[in-house]
């Protein structure tokens, strides 16, 4: 909880500074989307398949005029699903997170087109806090905090509608073995996921 509060404080300071430099208000709005998640294991004992989940929350954005450099931050509720084979049985793990992705972005200023459509690239870290505590018996337990690096592309339509697709590369263990007595004692898994979102910014 302390790390969560510290992250929120740093984000508030960063966006306050950026808003002052931008000379304009920060855009804010609701955000929803779909996720396609896969647990990448370090062993072949568990063979995970892609599974669809969902996400919903809110987004803040600030952009420095003219140069097109900006950033966005979101506070999202995320459902990440996993399905895999363990000892010839299909196991499912539906994990719920509070995710905070922070993306630095560059918007392309295209003559005439930018009045209606602005494409952009984004990259940045993401931290997720597990809210469900479900473990997979005989295999692994879910970690409470998960860090990832996001790479994304997107487009803004009419300055309000934001459509984004990003790939999340897990940097830390999302799961690890429960104890050394299990068959999967050395199992470690990291999240790999695509997220497609739609936001409306005021």
XYZ file of C-alpha atoms in Angstrom:
202
model
C 0.000 0.000 0.000
C 2.893 2.374 0.718
C 4.376 1.750 -2.738
C 0.954 2.392 -4.290
C 0.642 5.774 -2.529
C 4.203 6.717 -3.481
C 3.548 5.964 -7.154
C 0.371 8.077 -7.119
C 2.259 10.982 -5.495
C 5.012 10.882 -8.131
C 2.417 10.779 -10.912
C 0.529 13.760 -9.460
C 3.725 15.845 -9.294
C 4.770 14.875 -12.820
C 1.442 15.725 -14.388
C 1.135 18.961 -12.437
C 4.498 20.067 -13.806
C 3.645 18.947 -17.315
C 0.323 20.756 -17.259
C 2.049 24.010 -16.290
C 4.555 23.634 -19.127
C 1.851 22.786 -21.616
C -0.027 25.962 -20.753
C -3.383 24.251 -20.984
C -5.727 21.895 -19.124
C -5.105 18.193 -18.778
C -7.526 16.021 -20.734
C -9.432 13.412 -18.757
C -11.963 10.739 -19.564
C -13.248 7.156 -19.236
C -11.377 4.283 -20.870
C -12.443 0.707 -21.695
C -10.907 -2.148 -23.633
C -10.003 -5.785 -24.197
C -6.874 -7.689 -23.217
C -5.304 -10.805 -24.715
C -3.022 -12.311 -22.085
C -0.574 -15.195 -22.005
C 1.589 -16.386 -19.128
C 5.107 -17.005 -20.438
C 6.584 -19.837 -18.345
C 10.271 -20.688 -18.048
C 9.495 -24.392 -18.443
C 7.367 -26.509 -20.764
C 5.573 -28.186 -17.846
C 2.862 -25.549 -18.173
C 1.694 -24.725 -21.696
C -0.319 -21.527 -21.581
C -2.716 -20.352 -24.303
C -3.849 -16.832 -25.160
C -6.963 -15.807 -23.254
C -9.215 -12.761 -23.597
C -9.993 -10.447 -20.685
C -11.218 -6.890 -20.234
C -10.253 -3.574 -18.672
C -12.027 -0.362 -17.596
C -11.033 2.826 -15.834
C -9.981 6.424 -16.484
C -7.183 8.252 -18.292
C -5.316 11.563 -17.951
C -3.324 13.136 -20.778
C -1.063 16.173 -21.115
C 0.674 17.325 -24.297
C 3.195 20.115 -24.872
C 1.870 22.215 -27.801
C 3.712 22.437 -31.146
C 6.383 19.790 -30.438
C 3.853 16.979 -29.942
C 5.521 15.377 -26.926
C 3.228 14.318 -24.109
C 2.275 11.624 -21.646
C -0.785 9.786 -20.435
C -1.537 7.918 -17.246
C -4.424 5.553 -16.564
C -5.973 3.918 -13.534
C -7.510 0.664 -14.752
C -9.273 -2.400 -13.414
C -7.976 -5.359 -15.422
C -9.073 -8.984 -15.718
C -6.277 -11.232 -17.040
C -7.223 -14.823 -17.789
C -4.911 -17.782 -18.251
C -5.566 -21.357 -19.320
C -2.912 -24.075 -19.444
C -2.234 -27.785 -19.203
C -0.935 -29.150 -15.895
C -0.498 -32.906 -15.463
C -2.829 -33.521 -18.442
C -5.540 -31.381 -16.863
C -6.763 -27.967 -18.019
C -6.354 -25.309 -15.317
C -7.712 -21.774 -15.360
C -6.428 -18.715 -13.529
C -8.538 -15.553 -13.671
C -6.581 -12.718 -12.079
C -7.852 -9.219 -11.254
C -5.518 -6.220 -11.039
C -5.485 -2.485 -10.504
C -3.094 -1.353 -13.247
C -1.345 2.016 -13.620
C 0.240 2.368 -17.087
C 2.299 5.501 -17.763
C 3.130 6.239 -21.396
C 5.366 8.870 -22.917
C 4.051 9.646 -26.375
C 4.940 11.479 -29.539
C 2.125 12.844 -31.698
C 2.707 13.309 -35.417
C 1.707 16.748 -36.687
C 0.403 16.166 -40.212
C -0.751 19.154 -42.297
C -4.541 19.395 -42.624
C -5.047 15.810 -41.376
C -4.119 16.746 -37.783
C -7.306 18.797 -37.499
C -9.223 15.524 -37.581
C -6.790 12.675 -36.941
C -3.523 12.573 -34.952
C -1.473 9.328 -34.898
C 1.039 8.731 -32.118
C 3.585 6.311 -30.686
C 3.936 5.533 -26.983
C 6.222 3.706 -24.589
C 6.404 3.453 -20.826
C 6.215 1.381 -17.647
C 3.177 -0.195 -16.059
C 2.619 -1.454 -12.523
C -0.247 -3.788 -11.587
C -1.499 -4.596 -8.081
C -3.225 -7.958 -7.653
C -6.690 -7.695 -6.084
C -7.652 -11.379 -6.339
C -5.622 -13.879 -4.317
C -6.364 -17.103 -6.151
C -3.499 -19.594 -6.395
C -3.252 -22.681 -8.590
C -3.000 -25.750 -6.359
C 0.034 -27.878 -7.066
C 1.543 -25.298 -9.418
C 2.053 -21.665 -8.445
C 0.898 -18.600 -6.564
C 0.172 -15.173 -8.021
C 2.494 -12.317 -7.082
C 0.952 -9.197 -5.544
C 2.812 -6.673 -7.760
C 3.664 -6.994 -11.450
C 5.832 -4.593 -13.501
C 5.794 -4.400 -17.308
C 7.075 -2.270 -20.186
C 4.497 -1.149 -22.745
C 4.959 -0.346 -26.434
C 1.977 1.145 -28.231
C 0.492 2.928 -31.216
C -2.659 4.954 -31.341
C -4.733 7.649 -32.962
C -6.825 10.527 -31.660
C -9.930 11.523 -33.591
C -11.379 15.047 -33.393
C -9.217 15.742 -30.285
C -11.450 13.586 -28.070
C -11.622 9.948 -29.134
C -8.436 7.992 -28.338
C -7.908 4.510 -29.834
C -4.811 2.652 -28.652
C -3.159 -0.748 -29.007
C -0.181 -1.665 -26.826
C 1.948 -4.684 -26.071
C 2.938 -5.354 -22.458
C 6.233 -7.114 -21.799
C 6.324 -8.472 -18.236
C 9.530 -7.537 -16.419
C 8.919 -9.290 -13.095
C 7.446 -12.648 -12.072
C 3.663 -12.605 -12.174
C 3.608 -16.108 -10.671
C 6.085 -18.489 -9.036
C 6.084 -21.947 -7.438
C 4.210 -22.447 -4.182
C 6.952 -24.565 -2.585
C 9.794 -26.921 -3.424
C 7.678 -30.050 -2.982
C 5.557 -29.518 -6.093
C 6.233 -30.966 -9.482
C 6.442 -27.409 -10.838
C 8.789 -26.222 -8.080
C 10.971 -24.160 -10.421
C 8.142 -22.660 -12.425
C 8.218 -18.917 -13.002
C 5.790 -17.049 -15.215
C 5.692 -13.532 -16.658
C 2.763 -11.752 -18.246
C 2.693 -11.088 -21.983
C -0.364 -9.232 -23.206
C -1.999 -7.055 -25.829
C -4.419 -4.345 -24.730
C -6.773 -2.515 -27.092
C -8.557 0.459 -25.554
C -10.994 3.221 -26.404
C -11.079 6.452 -24.377
C -13.112 9.636 -24.605
C -11.166 12.670 -23.381
C -12.805 15.925 -22.264
